[in-house]
Amino acid sequence: AENQLSNPEATPSTSITESQNESKENNDSVSKDVGFKFPEFYTCPSQPMEPIRYQAVQSKEKGPIKVYSDQAIREGDTAHLTGNVVVSQDGQQLTANSLTADNLSQSYKAEGDLLFTNQNFVVGADYLTYQAVEGSTEISNTRFHLYSNNGNGSAETITIDNNQLLTLSNSEFSTCPTNQRSWAFESDEIVIDRESGWGKAYNSVVKVADVPVFWLPYITFPIDDRRKSGILPPSFSNSDRNGRDVSVPYYFNLAPNYDLTLTPRYMTSRGSMLGTEFRYLTEASNGELFFEALPNDKDPDALGDKRWQYDVKHLTDLGDDWTTGVNARKVSDDGYYQDFGGSLENSNQDILSQNLYIQHRSKDWFFRTEYKDWQLLNSPVERYTIAPRMQMTRFFEPDENGFHANIHTELTRFDKDNAVTANRYHLEPNIGWSHETLYSFFRPQLKYSVTHYQQEDLTGNVEHLTRTLPTASLDTGLYFERFIEGDDERYTHTLEPRLFYLYTPYEAQNEIGVYDTSLPTFNFTQLFSSNRFSGIDRIGDANQISGALTSRILDSQGREKVSMSLGRIVYLADRQVQLVDTIGRETEKQSGLLAEVNWRWTDSIEFKSVIEWDDQTNNTTHGLVNMHYEPEPNHIINLGHRYRERLDRKQEEAELAFAWPIKDNWRLLGRYNQDLIENRTNDSFLGLEYESCCWAVRLVARRYLNIQLDSEGFILPGQEDEHNSGVFLQFVLKGIGSLRGSTTEFLEDSIYGYEDLLGK
Amino acid sequence: CGFQLRGQGAELSNTKVWLISQDMSAEFERRLQQRLAYQGAELVKQPELSELQLAIVNYGVERRTVARDSLGRAAELELIFTLEYQMLTPEMVSEQEPEMQRMTSRREFAYERNLESGQEREQQRLIADMHEEVIGRLLLQIAGTVSR
Amino acid sequence: ATLEKSRLRSDRSNLDVQNNIIIYRDNVIYEHGNMTIYADSLTKQGENAGTITALGSPVKIHYVDETGETTDIDAPKIIYRQQSGELSASGDIKIVQSSGIDKLTLLGNQLTANQGVTEGFGFVLNGAPTEFRIEQPSQPAIYATADQLRSNGKDKQTELVGNVKLQQGDSNMTAAFLTYDGTSKVISAGKSDSGEQRVETEFFWEQEQGDNATSSQSATEQQTEKEQQQ
């Protein structure tokens, strides 16, 4: 045995050579235990699986290549390192049985159950060669696993050229677990360029359940979420109205702050159509311009051959609280949405507006000048164009002794072809006083409206009318409460009586035209409003008292859990002002009785019920029950029943909409909306979704009401079936596709609260 | 039956509130500040001075068709006002993101699609009423949170 | 190897009356077996005057083994026991060994050696730390430090033990111990017995940076890591 003459304590080593030194951080100790193994991913995990990310040694980005080994032999320029070899370089980590390095050619070769890993993926292989000069690495018969989406597979060779270009030769890739290869993507060569963010695959085959389904000679795909130009998922559908319908949107990422999407669409029974959507965002403005055109529609009974639609949203901030904007939507003909709409919501879209405005809003002032026009689809009616309306309001915030006021002025020009047109000048100062304590509030208010009309009839003579009307109102209420000791919480139970007295003298207004005024639906809101009409053209004469009693249950944080309200109006005088002369004075002594319950005991349930009961005729004129139950995201049940007696007909509908996971990967969603008067289903669909950890499929069968109407709003003759039905099948390979599209919109519109996350 | 005028329970007078919102002069925020002032609360500019911080994160109105006429066209619409807000007292402040709370209010109205004058004003009135209701419930929650 | 007689020459010599020893001075040359010592002064003491103490600026020892390989040692002071062939020295010690076309230079501050037991010149050199340098015509020079250098003089192997840091061309190596084989020119290292310290090799290869040549390191500039003492 060697006679070990050991030097008891190692004296600190002084710096050896005077050449430039750089201190090395102390924390580059490599984890000695080479315990890292290739992540096991045999079956779909119940929750999303986050493979243990082997924290590569935080070696400096451009530092030296560090190799740890049990033994090392150096012979001239070559070094043979063996025994648990661990190489760390530029944040990447390599473990192998042995490594041979050549200092002259500055390259090394590693062999023996090799694991190469960096922040994004781990690769198992037989051997690896590295060339320092070109910074290129070649790994042979490899298997790999991506941390981000559990994408995994194998490749005969992986070459990395100076850390940018990754080339996999005859590889197999999938996000499915190794023992459940539902789908796989095999290609001769995949080139991934991290700098440009693009991947290219040559001669690839998509295999579903090991059956080749697609052959793709060449495709490109994004590898990070930078916005890139390219094809978006196309959509195919088939309907009796449009025939086979294919649209392939193409996205142009023109600049970080604006982009363009072109959607060519071909329909066998109509021809080809192009949609363009341009989005932009600048320092002061942002907006979306959408324009879609079908130059000539081959369908004989289309309402016109040139079909187009535009939808413009634009906003510009001019600074100092001034903004200007456009919100305009218009279609070429009344049948547009019925032909191209697609869902019940669209196909019955019937009132489009075009609005251009400039506005200033600050603490004390509100100015707005706007132009507004409407397009009513399938309706004989034409609405007044507001060309322009100029509003100015001066606010006086509450001062110390409780007074607040504002002066509202408005000039509007109502324009319509071959109809009475009018200029309306309106001045409305109002002053209020408010005395509020903990247990009461007392708010008298005085308003004075001065309105001047210049109405010009068809023959051209102008009629001048002026109306001045004061309105006085008093809103007062008390606040009672008591406490209820709940199981672990103290609840507050309140009782809040409220009285609202309204007085407006009578002034005949039947000479005044109706330009933007309507008789609102009777509900709790109208109980306490200072004009029974909504709009300026009619100020209802009133001498009435509205009473309401509200009782709430609040939790310990004051959040409302339940609220119950009861209310009605007692009329002290008949009401003479009406929208049109044909309706005589109203003589009822009191309004219908309104009752409303809102139930929000937990965050997952929202229940509302409203009843309007007319005690003279002893029947319910309006009833509503609506429940939204969502204990967890996307576990939804919506239940609703509505009844209302309209002037001309009764209206009663019931609805059930739900989205609920069934077994672990299955989810059922659906909607059933029944018109109980017409005894007809307005919209019904049933959807089944299956989502495993690497693919998802959705099947939706739908039947929705889609009655064809002519431009006057009458039913087009010869429609055997008022409904339109369709079946949608969608399939996504998670990790290399996405599912956004019209079906997503339709599902989120139909099921309140539902968010389409399939395939995310 | 045990009811008395509110006195000991929740109150809001001279509570210092720090209100944050993207647009302080929008109708909703204007009305909220007005009613806070009426209740005696004091709006402060610096968070350290405040006893309660209220952040109006987002609000919006969704319009849904809830009933159809004999020809299948919209006959009743529902307006759903949803407010997302965060409410914090100095004790509750911690590193994590404060809890996002939501409050919704719903109004329905019969939809007269052939009405020449449209129902723009009616909808504005319903939206303003939903603002009042949600602001009322917010004040109750502020009073309840501060006095706890 | 049997011990032959030793021969001693010097310009002057005088008697140290006090210690009753003779001190030889100026150009002292002492030969014994394959070893020659050149010193400024030298004394012989101890049992049958077998303990030689030589002083010099520095003392130079020249040793030639059977194969003709030479070992030259410089040291300010040496003590040599003729009887056992044991030699020890301290202070700034420099050993230069020739092995074929290669030249080995060792520096240290404490030496014990023995030229008699084996044919070669076995020694143990300690230092704070010791330095070890090999010049080879065809290869970049090898430079190393270690707590201790050892050689058994027989099979031309030098062992570097304790905190060994070696550097050759643009790669370094640190290990618990390392051996340099003079004949095969092979350096081999291993992990420490406890397995706690493994062999760490660093390659300062310059990657073709293309346009983004950001790294300050260029191939020619020599870069050494200042080891942080564990």
Coordinates of N, CA and C in Angstrom, one line a residue, chain A residues 2-7 9-17 19-26 28 30 32 34 60 62-77 79 81 83-86 89-90 99 101-108 130-136 162-164, chain C residues 112 124 126-129 131 133 136 138-140 142-145 147-148 150 159 161 163 165-173 178 184-191 195-209 211-212 214-215 217 219 221-230:
Chain A
E2 N 0.4 2.2 -0.6 CA 1.3 3.4 -0.7 C 1.4 4.0 0.6
N3 N 2.6 4.5 0.9 CA 2.8 5.2 2.2 C 2.3 6.6 2.0
Q4 N 1.1 6.8 2.4 CA 0.4 8.1 2.2 C 1.0 9.1 3.1
L5 N 1.8 10.0 2.6 CA 2.3 11.1 3.4 C 1.3 12.2 3.2
S6 N 0.4 12.4 4.0 CA -0.7 13.4 3.7 C -0.4 14.7 4.4
N7 N -0.7 15.7 3.8 CA -0.5 17.0 4.4 C -1.7 17.3 5.2
E9 N -3.5 19.7 6.8 CA -4.6 20.6 6.4 C -4.3 21.3 5.1
A10 N -5.3 21.4 4.2 CA -5.1 21.9 2.9 C -5.0 23.4 3.0
T11 N -3.8 23.9 2.7 CA -3.7 25.4 2.9 C -4.4 26.1 1.7
P12 N -5.0 27.3 1.9 CA -5.7 27.9 0.9 C -4.8 28.1 -0.4
S13 N -5.4 27.8 -1.5 CA -4.5 27.9 -2.7 C -4.5 29.4 -3.2
T14 N -3.3 29.9 -3.4 CA -3.3 31.3 -3.8 C -3.5 31.3 -5.3
S15 N -3.8 32.4 -5.9 CA -4.1 32.5 -7.3 C -2.8 32.0 -8.1
I16 N -3.1 31.2 -9.0 CA -1.9 30.5 -9.7 C -1.2 31.4 -10.6
T17 N -2.0 31.8 -11.6 CA -1.3 32.7 -12.6 C -1.9 34.0 -12.6
S19 N -2.9 35.7 -14.9 CA -3.7 36.1 -16.1 C -5.1 36.5 -15.6
Q20 N -5.8 37.2 -16.4 CA -7.1 37.8 -16.0 C -8.0 36.7 -15.4
N21 N -8.5 37.1 -14.2 CA -9.3 36.1 -13.5 C -10.8 36.5 -13.4
E22 N -11.7 35.5 -13.4 CA -13.1 35.9 -13.3 C -13.7 35.0 -12.2
S23 N -14.3 35.6 -11.1 CA -14.7 34.7 -10.0 C -15.9 33.9 -10.4
K24 N -16.0 32.7 -10.0 CA -17.0 31.8 -10.4 C -18.1 31.7 -9.3
E25 N -19.3 31.8 -9.6 CA -20.3 31.8 -8.5 C -20.2 30.5 -7.8
N26 N -20.6 30.5 -6.6 CA -20.4 29.3 -5.8 C -21.6 28.3 -6.0
D28 N -22.7 26.8 -8.5 CA -22.9 25.9 -9.7 C -22.7 24.5 -9.3
V30 N -23.4 20.9 -9.2 CA -24.4 20.1 -9.9 C -25.0 19.1 -8.9
K32 N -25.5 16.1 -7.3 CA -24.6 14.9 -7.4 C -25.4 13.7 -7.8
V34 N -27.4 11.5 -9.7 CA -27.8 11.5 -11.1 C -29.2 10.7 -11.2
K60 N -23.7 29.4 -16.5 CA -23.8 30.7 -17.2 C -24.1 30.4 -18.6
K62 N -23.1 31.5 -21.4 CA -22.0 31.2 -22.4 C -20.8 30.7 -21.7
G63 N -20.9 30.0 -20.6 CA -19.8 29.6 -19.8 C -19.1 28.4 -20.4
P64 N -18.1 27.8 -19.7 CA -17.4 26.7 -20.2 C -18.3 25.4 -20.1
I65 N -18.0 24.4 -20.9 CA -18.7 23.1 -20.7 C -18.1 22.4 -19.5
K66 N -19.0 22.1 -18.5 CA -18.5 21.5 -17.3 C -18.9 20.0 -17.3
V67 N -17.9 19.1 -17.0 CA -18.2 17.7 -17.0 C -17.8 17.1 -15.7
Y68 N -18.7 16.3 -15.1 CA -18.4 15.7 -13.8 C -18.3 14.2 -14.1
S69 N -17.3 13.5 -13.6 CA -17.3 12.0 -13.8 C -16.5 11.4 -12.7
D70 N -16.7 10.0 -12.6 CA -16.0 9.3 -11.5 C -14.5 9.1 -11.9
Q71 N -14.3 8.8 -13.2 CA -12.9 8.6 -13.6 C -12.6 9.5 -14.8
A72 N -11.3 9.9 -15.0 CA -10.9 10.7 -16.2 C -9.5 10.3 -16.7
I73 N -9.4 10.1 -18.0 CA -8.1 9.8 -18.5 C -7.8 10.8 -19.6
R74 N -6.6 11.5 -19.6 CA -6.3 12.5 -20.6 C -5.1 12.0 -21.3
E75 N -5.2 12.0 -22.6 CA -4.0 11.5 -23.4 C -3.8 12.5 -24.5
G76 N -2.8 13.3 -24.4 CA -2.6 14.3 -25.4 C -3.8 15.2 -25.5
D77 N -4.5 15.2 -26.7 CA -5.6 16.1 -26.8 C -7.0 15.5 -26.5
A79 N -9.7 13.3 -24.1 CA -10.0 13.0 -22.6 C -11.1 12.0 -22.6
L81 N -13.8 10.3 -20.2 CA -14.4 10.5 -18.9 C -15.4 9.4 -18.8
G83 N -18.1 6.9 -15.9 CA -18.7 6.8 -14.6 C -19.6 7.9 -14.3
N84 N -21.0 7.7 -14.4 CA -21.9 8.8 -14.1 C -21.5 10.1 -14.6
V85 N -21.3 10.2 -15.9 CA -20.8 11.4 -16.5 C -22.0 12.4 -16.5
V86 N -21.7 13.7 -16.0 CA -22.8 14.7 -16.1 C -22.2 15.9 -16.8
Q89 N -24.0 22.6 -19.8 CA -23.5 23.6 -20.8 C -24.7 24.4 -21.2
D90 N -24.5 25.8 -21.2 CA -25.5 26.7 -21.6 C -26.9 26.3 -21.1
L99 N -17.9 9.6 -21.9 CA -17.7 10.8 -22.8 C -16.3 10.9 -23.2
A101 N -13.7 13.4 -25.2 CA -13.6 14.8 -25.7 C -12.3 14.9 -26.5
D102 N -12.3 15.7 -27.6 CA -11.1 15.9 -28.3 C -10.9 17.4 -28.3
N103 N -9.8 17.9 -27.6 CA -9.5 19.3 -27.5 C -9.2 19.9 -28.8
L104 N -8.6 19.2 -29.7 CA -8.1 19.7 -31.0 C -9.3 20.1 -31.8
S105 N -10.2 19.1 -32.0 CA -11.3 19.4 -32.9 C -12.5 20.0 -32.1
Q106 N -12.2 20.2 -30.8 CA -13.2 20.8 -29.9 C -14.6 20.1 -30.1
S107 N -14.6 18.8 -29.9 CA -15.9 18.1 -30.0 C -15.8 17.0 -29.0
Y108 N -17.0 16.5 -28.6 CA -17.1 15.3 -27.7 C -18.2 14.4 -28.2
Y130 N -21.1 16.3 -30.2 CA -21.2 17.8 -30.1 C -20.0 18.4 -30.8
Q131 N -20.2 19.4 -31.6 CA -19.2 20.1 -32.3 C -19.2 21.6 -31.8
A132 N -18.2 22.0 -31.1 CA -18.2 23.3 -30.5 C -18.2 24.4 -31.6
V133 N -17.3 24.2 -32.6 CA -17.1 25.3 -33.6 C -18.5 25.7 -34.2
E134 N -19.2 24.7 -34.7 CA -20.5 25.1 -35.3 C -21.6 25.1 -34.2
G135 N -21.3 24.7 -33.0 CA -22.3 24.7 -32.0 C -23.4 23.7 -32.3
S136 N -23.0 22.5 -33.0 CA -24.0 21.6 -33.5 C -23.9 20.3 -32.6
N162 N -26.2 25.4 -33.7 CA -26.0 26.5 -32.8 C -27.3 27.0 -32.1
N163 N -27.9 26.0 -31.5 CA -29.0 26.3 -30.5 C -30.2 27.0 -31.1
Q164 N -30.2 27.0 -32.5 CA -31.4 27.7 -33.1 C -32.2 26.6 -33.8
Chain C
T112 N 10.9 15.3 1.1 CA 11.7 14.2 1.6 C 11.9 13.2 0.5
V124 N 8.8 12.8 -1.9 CA 7.4 13.4 -1.6 C 7.6 14.9 -1.4
N126 N 5.9 18.6 -0.6 CA 4.7 19.3 -0.2 C 4.8 20.8 -0.5
G127 N 3.7 21.5 -0.6 CA 3.8 22.9 -0.9 C 2.4 23.6 -0.6
A128 N 2.5 24.8 -0.7 CA 1.2 25.5 -0.4 C 0.8 26.3 -1.6
P129 N 0.2 25.8 -2.6 CA 0.3 24.3 -3.0 C 1.6 24.1 -3.8
E131 N 3.5 23.1 -7.2 CA 3.2 23.3 -8.6 C 3.9 22.2 -9.5
R133 N 4.5 21.2 -13.7 CA 4.4 21.7 -15.1 C 5.2 20.7 -16.0
Q136 N 5.8 19.7 -23.3 CA 5.9 18.6 -24.3 C 5.9 19.3 -25.7
S138 N 5.1 18.6 -28.7 CA 4.0 18.5 -29.6 C 2.7 19.0 -28.9
Q139 N 2.6 19.0 -27.6 CA 1.3 19.3 -26.9 C 1.4 20.6 -26.2
P140 N 0.3 21.2 -26.0 CA 0.3 22.4 -25.1 C 0.8 22.0 -23.7
I142 N 1.2 21.3 -19.8 CA 0.3 20.9 -18.8 C 0.7 21.6 -17.5
Y143 N -0.2 22.2 -16.8 CA 0.1 22.9 -15.6 C -0.8 22.5 -14.5
A144 N -0.3 22.2 -13.3 CA -1.2 21.7 -12.2 C -0.7 22.2 -10.9
T145 N -1.7 22.2 -9.9 CA -1.3 22.4 -8.5 C -1.9 21.3 -7.7
D147 N -1.9 19.6 -3.3 CA -1.3 19.8 -2.0 C 0.0 19.1 -1.9
Q148 N 0.1 17.9 -2.6 CA 1.4 17.1 -2.5 C 1.7 16.4 -3.8
R150 N 4.1 13.2 -5.5 CA 4.8 12.0 -5.0 C 5.3 11.3 -6.2
E159 N 2.5 11.3 -8.8 CA 1.1 11.4 -8.3 C 0.9 12.7 -7.7
V161 N -1.7 14.8 -5.3 CA -2.7 14.4 -4.3 C -3.3 15.6 -3.6
N163 N -6.7 18.3 -3.7 CA -7.1 19.6 -4.3 C -6.3 19.8 -5.7
K165 N -5.6 20.6 -9.3 CA -6.2 21.4 -10.4 C -5.2 21.4 -11.5
L166 N -5.7 20.9 -12.6 CA -4.8 20.7 -13.8 C -5.4 21.5 -15.0
Q167 N -4.4 22.0 -15.8 CA -4.9 22.9 -16.9 C -4.0 22.6 -18.1
Q168 N -4.7 22.3 -19.2 CA -4.0 22.0 -20.5 C -4.7 22.6 -21.6
G169 N -4.0 23.4 -22.4 CA -4.7 24.1 -23.5 C -5.9 24.8 -23.0
D170 N -7.1 24.5 -23.6 CA -8.3 25.3 -23.2 C -9.2 24.3 -22.4
S171 N -8.6 23.5 -21.6 CA -9.5 22.7 -20.7 C -8.8 22.5 -19.3
N172 N -9.7 22.5 -18.3 CA -9.2 22.3 -16.9 C -9.7 21.0 -16.4
M173 N -9.1 20.6 -15.3 CA -9.6 19.4 -14.6 C -9.3 19.6 -13.1
L178 N -4.6 12.6 -8.9 CA -4.3 12.5 -10.3 C -2.9 11.9 -10.5
S184 N 3.8 6.7 -20.7 CA 2.7 6.7 -21.7 C 2.2 8.1 -21.9
K185 N 2.6 9.1 -21.1 CA 2.2 10.5 -21.2 C 0.7 10.5 -20.9
V186 N 0.1 9.6 -20.1 CA -1.3 9.6 -19.9 C -1.6 10.1 -18.5
I187 N -2.5 11.1 -18.4 CA -3.0 11.6 -17.1 C -4.2 10.9 -16.7
S188 N -4.3 10.3 -15.5 CA -5.6 9.7 -15.1 C -6.0 10.2 -13.7
A189 N -7.3 10.4 -13.6 CA -7.8 11.0 -12.3 C -9.0 10.2 -11.9
G190 N -9.3 10.3 -10.6 CA -10.5 9.5 -10.1 C -11.2 10.3 -9.0
K191 N -12.4 9.7 -8.6 CA -13.1 10.5 -7.5 C -12.5 10.1 -6.2
G195 N -16.0 9.4 -2.4 CA -16.9 9.6 -3.6 C -17.5 11.0 -3.6
E196 N -17.1 11.7 -2.5 CA -17.7 13.0 -2.4 C -17.2 14.0 -3.5
Q197 N -15.9 14.0 -3.7 CA -15.4 14.9 -4.8 C -15.2 14.1 -6.0
R198 N -15.9 14.4 -7.1 CA -15.8 13.7 -8.4 C -14.8 14.5 -9.3
V199 N -14.5 13.9 -10.4 CA -13.6 14.6 -11.3 C -14.4 15.7 -12.0
E200 N -13.9 16.9 -12.0 CA -14.6 18.0 -12.8 C -13.7 18.4 -13.9
T201 N -14.2 18.3 -15.1 CA -13.4 18.7 -16.3 C -14.2 19.9 -17.0
E202 N -13.4 20.9 -17.3 CA -14.0 22.0 -18.0 C -13.4 22.2 -19.4
F203 N -14.2 22.5 -20.4 CA -13.7 22.7 -21.7 C -14.1 24.2 -22.1
F204 N -13.1 25.0 -22.4 CA -13.4 26.4 -22.8 C -13.4 26.5 -24.3
W205 N -14.3 25.7 -24.9 CA -14.3 25.7 -26.4 C -15.0 26.9 -26.8
E206 N -14.5 27.6 -27.8 CA -15.2 28.8 -28.3 C -16.2 28.4 -29.3
Q207 N -17.5 28.8 -29.1 CA -18.6 28.4 -30.0 C -18.6 29.4 -31.1
E208 N -18.8 28.9 -32.3 CA -18.9 29.8 -33.5 C -20.1 30.7 -33.2
Q209 N -19.9 32.0 -32.9 CA -21.0 32.8 -32.5 C -21.8 33.4 -33.6
D211 N -23.1 36.0 -35.9 CA -23.1 37.5 -35.8 C -23.2 37.9 -34.3
N212 N -23.9 37.1 -33.5 CA -24.1 37.7 -32.1 C -22.9 37.3 -31.2
T214 N -21.2 37.7 -28.6 CA -21.2 38.5 -27.4 C -20.2 38.1 -26.4
S215 N -19.8 36.8 -26.5 CA -18.9 36.3 -25.3 C -17.6 37.0 -25.4
Q217 N -14.9 36.0 -24.3 CA -13.9 35.0 -24.2 C -13.4 34.8 -25.6
A219 N -10.6 32.6 -28.1 CA -9.9 31.3 -27.9 C -8.5 31.6 -27.4
E221 N -7.2 34.0 -25.7 CA -7.0 34.6 -24.3 C -7.1 33.5 -23.3
Q222 N -6.2 33.3 -22.4 CA -6.2 32.2 -21.5 C -7.1 32.6 -20.3
Q223 N -7.9 31.7 -19.9 CA -8.9 32.1 -18.8 C -8.8 31.0 -17.8
T224 N -8.5 31.4 -16.6 CA -8.6 30.4 -15.5 C -9.6 30.8 -14.5
E225 N -10.2 29.8 -13.9 CA -11.2 30.1 -12.9 C -10.5 30.2 -11.6
K226 N -10.8 31.3 -10.8 CA -10.2 31.4 -9.5 C -11.0 30.4 -8.6
E227 N -10.4 29.3 -8.2 CA -11.2 28.3 -7.4 C -11.7 28.9 -6.1
Q228 N -13.0 28.8 -5.9 CA -13.5 29.2 -4.6 C -13.2 28.0 -3.6
Q229 N -12.5 28.3 -2.6 CA -12.1 27.3 -1.6 C -13.4 26.7 -1.0
Q230 N -13.7 25.4 -1.1 CA -14.9 24.9 -0.4 C -14.8 25.1 1.1

